[in-house]
Amino acid sequence: MKEITKKDLLLLVLGLAVYAVVQSLISIEVIGPFWTLNIVLICINIILASSLNLINGFTGQFSIGHAGFMAVGAYAGAILTVKLQLPFLLAIIVGALVAGVLGFLIGLPTLRLSGDYLAIATLGLGEIIRITILNIPYVGGASGFMGIDRFTDFTWAFFLMLFTLFFIKNFINSTHGRACISIRENEIAAEAMGVNTTKYKVLAFTLGASFAGMAGVLFAHYFYIIHPTSFTFMKSFDYLTMVVLGGLGSLTGSITGAVLLTFISAALADYPEWRMVIYSLMLIALMLYRPQGLFGSKELSFKMFHLKGRERRDIA
Amino acid sequence: MDFSSFAQQFGQQLINGLSLGSIYALIALGYTMVYGIIRLINFAHGDIYMVGAYIAFFATTSLNLSFFPALILSMAGAAVLGMVIERAAYRPLRSAPKTAVLITAIGVSLLLEYGGMLIVSPQPKTFPPLIQTQVYHIGELVVNSQQIVILTVSLALMVLLTYVVQHTMIGKAMRAVSYDTDAARLMGIDVDKVISFTFAVGSGLAAAAGVLVGVYYNSIDPLMGMMPGLKAFVAAVLGGIGLIPGAMFGGILIGVIEAMVSGFISSTFRDAAAFAILIIILLFKPSGLLGKNVREKV
């Protein structure tokens, strides 16, 4: 991984400033509980969207079972804090690890598949995970896992989000990340150039899964209760929509996608029946008129404004 | 459990599985034909099956039609819907990357599901009893008239489809386009028309499956297409996607396995069974049970 550059520090300072402003607005109650909830949700969604983007956008493996890994993390974390009374930080680490190990075990065989087949296999895996959880009475089965303490607050969600973004950003700029991108561009050519495609596909998948697991722990400890129906493939589609809206292969795109869609669904909270209709129309319209998403595979940066109109294809 | 009661339950689950499986087979045919021609997993296919069931529901409750006219009306309606979806959402993306088309298909699927919820309300509706229930006993096995109708109708439709694909001009054109789209175009085949026709036929079959399910379970709802749609896709992959006999075989197989799992293990694992089979099949024989292995060209 690359050493931390001046630009990273600048972004870190920017992040801290955003945190300070939002946190003080929350403490003086300018931002009410409804929007606080949505801001925390935005942070969790950014983690999920950017980690899914690592698999779908940067490595080019079409996975649509992200909610399954989130569920694994959520349940593992909840078992740790509720049943075993262990600290929250440990729950986060274990949740991420368990989801990551599962991602590795699942990724190893399934990533031999490509394109449509991989999509349907990951979708199926997500469902298998959910149905398995549904059948475990220890974690509440169909009635859900109750009595989880609210450990997640804005601070946790925000700093874990920052951590995820920095990690993924540095990962894709590293040798490993470049290898992942080369697989997206042309798997056969990458293989011919000596890239161990299986290794990198599994690596990206495992990392993506563990971040999803971490987000799951945050999710579980914010909403008191988790339920197998919270992790259906509709949820995976939500994250897919965020990634696609922002642009496959753009981290800032994922952030924008997560923020926009969380806001839209918050704004439509009174009309839940319209939410999915608008989501779906947006997806279709987006694919018809701007299939690369809002940002394509570019990042939003100051450079982007300087070099207007010129095709700069570098990432970050 | 002694052997005779085991055999009895096995036979009973086989009958249930066959009727369920023939419904999956009907849906899987649409998947396989569309995939065979434009290499697209039409995620919205399961929802066309739902729309088909609703058309038949309104045809029987509002227009007082009986079973067969309602079935035909529903198939025709779904065929038109399938063509409209293809024209509006998939055709503009014919040369776009595969991911874009796949995402559009997911979008269309969500639109049909949740748009349907807005129009017909999310509450399940009771499907009118179109066929009088009669229970036949064959030895110790029980067969009801609904199961017989399901098997007869789906068998008839499959025979009809096989005839159309194998012995008519348009069927020949479909096979040609599926084999090599560009060459077919050079030979003067109107590819757009053939694709449109394929969507119409596939959607019609899905609608028929929807009506049959309505008759069988007496209950329909806007999300009913989600699971059967995915399982029918699994069935198509299982048999070898792009192959019509493969879809029929895969559908029946999935139905039977599912009935066995819910009969002998637990009905809650029923939905997981199909996906587990899918993953195992994909790992060992990615081209499906009846498919041939094709190497990717560089």
XYZ file of C-alpha atoms in Angstrom, chain A:
316
model
C 0.000 0.000 0.000
C 1.125 3.509 -0.767
C 2.432 5.765 1.984
C 0.078 8.440 3.182
C 0.374 11.475 0.944
C -0.267 15.143 1.553
C -3.562 14.800 -0.274
C -4.680 12.081 2.092
C -3.916 14.330 5.050
C -5.902 17.116 3.447
C -8.860 14.795 2.985
C -8.502 13.595 6.562
C -8.621 17.173 7.839
C -11.649 17.785 5.644
C -13.297 14.672 7.081
C -12.584 15.780 10.633
C -14.026 19.201 9.890
C -17.212 17.642 8.507
C -17.395 15.444 11.589
C -16.941 18.401 13.951
C -19.655 20.428 12.247
C -22.203 17.612 12.042
C -21.493 16.358 15.549
C -21.917 19.808 17.070
C -25.126 20.337 15.096
C -26.389 17.048 16.500
C -25.393 17.917 20.075
C -27.069 21.324 19.996
C -30.069 19.560 18.432
C -30.212 21.572 15.237
C -30.320 18.198 13.543
C -33.249 16.320 15.031
C -33.456 12.577 15.716
C -34.974 11.799 12.304
C -32.113 13.337 10.377
C -29.531 12.055 12.843
C -30.792 8.581 12.077
C -30.504 9.241 8.386
C -27.013 10.675 8.703
C -25.868 7.544 10.557
C -27.612 5.488 7.899
C -25.767 7.443 5.221
C -22.445 6.543 6.845
C -23.400 2.858 7.007
C -24.638 2.948 3.417
C -21.420 4.581 2.245
C -19.468 1.702 3.792
C -21.697 -0.812 2.031
C -21.747 0.985 -1.299
C -18.004 1.585 -1.439
C -17.205 -1.988 -0.420
C -19.614 -3.320 -3.046
C -17.958 -1.000 -5.528
C -14.633 -2.613 -4.723
C -16.070 -5.919 -5.986
C -18.415 -4.724 -8.730
C -16.839 -1.504 -9.877
C -13.114 -1.950 -9.455
C -12.726 -5.681 -9.941
C -15.608 -6.023 -12.376
C -17.199 -9.030 -10.669
C -20.936 -8.615 -10.662
C -21.975 -9.553 -7.129
C -25.513 -8.934 -5.884
C -25.541 -10.688 -2.528
C -24.041 -7.965 -0.394
C -26.897 -7.987 2.125
C -25.970 -11.564 3.004
C -22.534 -10.531 4.269
C -24.073 -7.608 6.059
C -26.436 -10.036 7.770
C -23.578 -12.292 8.844
C -21.746 -9.345 10.357
C -24.871 -8.031 12.035
C -25.724 -11.352 13.644
C -22.146 -12.179 14.631
C -21.760 -8.752 16.229
C -25.072 -8.994 18.041
C -24.216 -12.430 19.432
C -20.990 -10.988 20.816
C -22.500 -7.988 22.553
C -25.836 -9.492 23.627
C -25.137 -13.155 24.341
C -21.488 -12.921 25.356
C -21.480 -9.376 26.777
C -18.269 -8.467 24.973
C -17.283 -4.899 24.058
C -18.612 -3.242 20.919
C -15.212 -2.715 19.321
C -14.528 -6.431 19.511
C -17.962 -7.077 17.979
C -17.059 -4.829 15.054
C -13.778 -6.607 14.477
C -15.260 -10.076 14.808
C -18.267 -9.163 12.626
C -15.920 -7.999 9.898
C -13.701 -11.060 10.273
C -16.546 -13.562 10.187
C -18.056 -11.952 7.095
C -14.623 -11.788 5.518
C -13.887 -15.452 6.159
C -17.281 -16.364 4.749
C -16.603 -14.138 1.758
C -13.315 -15.933 1.229
C -14.868 -19.399 1.510
C -17.705 -18.467 -0.823
C -15.567 -16.440 -3.183
C -13.011 -19.133 -3.797
C -15.375 -21.470 -5.671
C -17.946 -18.991 -7.033
C -15.505 -16.507 -8.525
C -14.694 -19.101 -11.134
C -18.012 -18.063 -12.587
C -18.335 -14.877 -14.531
C -20.872 -12.239 -15.453
C -24.486 -13.297 -15.231
C -23.725 -16.587 -13.574
C -21.763 -14.944 -10.809
C -24.596 -12.469 -10.303
C -27.172 -15.168 -9.876
C -24.874 -17.315 -7.714
C -24.130 -14.431 -5.328
C -27.816 -13.602 -5.205
C -28.504 -17.215 -4.331
C -25.774 -17.226 -1.699
C -27.223 -14.126 -0.090
C -30.558 -15.892 0.099
C -29.005 -19.089 1.468
C -27.338 -17.066 4.239
C -30.630 -15.394 5.056
C -32.632 -18.636 5.065
C -29.988 -20.318 7.235
C -30.204 -17.508 9.786
C -33.974 -17.805 9.641
C -33.622 -21.400 10.786
C -31.337 -20.792 13.768
C -33.462 -20.447 16.918
C -30.411 -19.243 18.906
C -30.553 -15.884 17.099
C -34.326 -15.596 17.187
C -35.136 -17.274 13.873
C -37.956 -15.621 11.973
C -38.970 -13.354 14.849
C -35.608 -11.567 14.771
C -32.770 -10.905 17.180
C -33.983 -8.522 19.854
C -32.527 -6.608 22.761
C -29.425 -5.264 21.047
C -27.973 -2.193 22.766
C -27.537 0.969 20.753
C -23.781 1.264 20.703
C -23.561 2.819 17.266
C -23.666 6.576 17.202
C -22.607 9.175 14.676
C -18.984 9.074 15.872
C -18.623 5.315 15.372
C -20.376 5.342 12.033
C -18.453 8.327 10.730
C -14.981 7.163 11.697
C -15.519 3.640 10.465
C -16.780 5.139 7.223
C -13.635 7.276 6.974
C -11.532 4.221 7.698
C -13.310 2.226 4.971
C -12.916 4.983 2.416
C -9.234 5.491 3.171
C -8.598 1.804 3.111
C -10.345 1.248 -0.217
C -8.838 4.366 -1.750
C -5.345 3.276 -0.826
C -6.062 -0.284 -1.833
C -7.112 0.612 -5.366
C -4.065 2.815 -5.764
C -1.774 -0.006 -4.701
C -0.292 -2.747 -6.856
C -3.061 -5.063 -5.689
C -5.715 -2.551 -6.612
C -4.218 -2.029 -10.057
C -4.322 -5.777 -10.530
C -8.013 -5.740 -9.622
C -8.688 -2.962 -12.121
C -6.818 -4.870 -14.809
C -9.166 -7.814 -14.216
C -12.129 -5.519 -14.722
C -10.728 -4.167 -17.961
C -9.916 -7.537 -19.462
C -9.616 -10.674 -17.436
C -7.936 -12.740 -20.125
C -5.377 -10.049 -20.895
C -4.691 -9.570 -17.180
C -4.129 -13.273 -16.798
C -1.803 -13.262 -19.791
C 0.181 -10.434 -18.216
C 0.817 -12.618 -15.196
C -1.829 -11.256 -12.849
C -3.081 -14.014 -10.568
C -6.712 -13.252 -11.342
C -8.216 -15.772 -8.916
C -6.166 -14.378 -6.051
C -7.199 -10.796 -6.702
C -10.835 -11.574 -7.342
C -11.013 -13.474 -4.057
C -9.076 -10.721 -2.287
C -11.476 -8.017 -3.453
C -14.456 -10.195 -2.631
C -13.146 -10.950 0.872
C -12.378 -7.309 1.600
C -15.777 -6.229 0.287
C -17.494 -8.868 2.401
C -15.676 -7.905 5.583
C -16.545 -4.237 5.196
C -20.146 -5.275 4.616
C -19.929 -7.319 7.823
C -18.610 -4.308 9.685
C -21.469 -2.196 8.354
C -23.808 -4.950 9.488
C -22.519 -4.687 13.067
C -23.078 -0.924 12.980
C -26.548 -1.446 11.542
C -27.523 -4.011 14.202
C -26.338 -1.784 17.038
C -28.229 1.210 15.793
C -31.669 -0.265 15.267
C -31.942 -2.472 18.415
C -33.364 -5.372 16.432
C -32.288 -7.333 13.405
C -34.499 -9.536 11.385
C -33.807 -11.976 8.542
C -36.214 -9.938 6.385
C -33.946 -6.887 6.817
C -31.383 -8.630 4.617
C -33.306 -9.818 1.582
C -31.944 -9.331 -1.905
C -33.991 -6.147 -2.095
C -31.448 -4.738 0.298
C -28.616 -5.918 -1.925
C -30.343 -4.160 -4.824
C -30.432 -0.965 -2.746
C -26.647 -0.977 -2.497
C -26.283 -1.978 -6.107
C -28.427 1.018 -7.044
C -26.177 3.317 -5.018
C -23.055 1.975 -6.692
C -24.515 2.108 -10.172
C -25.979 5.577 -9.668
C -22.636 6.949 -8.585
C -20.660 5.037 -11.147
C -19.071 1.606 -11.094
C -15.450 2.209 -10.229
C -15.761 5.604 -8.582
C -15.455 5.978 -4.824
C -16.801 9.490 -4.787
C -19.562 8.121 -6.965
C -20.462 5.570 -4.300
C -20.485 8.279 -1.648
C -22.755 10.433 -3.788
C -24.984 7.472 -4.608
C -25.338 6.490 -0.964
C -26.036 10.060 0.153
C -28.541 10.738 -2.628
C -30.498 7.523 -2.259
C -30.603 7.681 1.528
C -31.933 11.227 1.250
C -34.495 10.219 -1.343
C -35.769 7.354 0.758
C -35.821 9.580 3.847
C -37.776 12.199 1.959
C -40.175 9.533 0.761
C -40.581 8.080 4.257
C -44.245 9.044 4.213
C -44.830 7.378 0.852
C -43.008 4.050 1.155
C -44.974 2.584 -1.733
C -43.463 5.150 -4.083
C -39.896 4.627 -2.960
C -39.178 1.469 -4.918
C -41.072 2.713 -7.963
C -38.874 5.792 -8.060
C -35.755 3.675 -7.440
C -36.617 1.397 -10.316
C -37.472 4.196 -12.730
C -34.219 5.865 -11.775
C -32.274 2.691 -12.458
C -33.862 2.216 -15.869
C -33.517 5.861 -16.887
C -29.943 5.898 -15.691
C -29.026 2.838 -17.728
C -30.752 4.197 -20.821
C -29.274 7.681 -20.705
C -26.148 7.459 -18.583
C -25.109 3.827 -18.144
C -21.777 4.765 -16.608
C -23.510 6.432 -13.627
C -23.081 9.999 -12.457
C -19.304 9.873 -12.281
C -18.419 6.968 -14.516
C -15.157 5.556 -13.278
C -13.801 9.019 -12.474
C -13.436 10.573 -9.065
C -14.699 13.949 -8.079
C -11.611 16.044 -7.439
C -10.239 19.507 -7.989
C -8.310 18.135 -10.935
C -11.564 17.301 -12.634
C -12.425 20.993 -12.845
C -9.034 22.011 -14.159
C -9.013 19.560 -17.014
C -12.507 20.152 -18.225
C -13.371 18.234 -21.337
C -10.131 16.325 -21.475
C -10.326 12.599 -20.957
C -8.254 11.815 -17.914
C -8.746 8.165 -17.247
C -6.834 7.869 -13.999
C -8.637 6.870 -10.880
C -8.354 9.034 -7.768
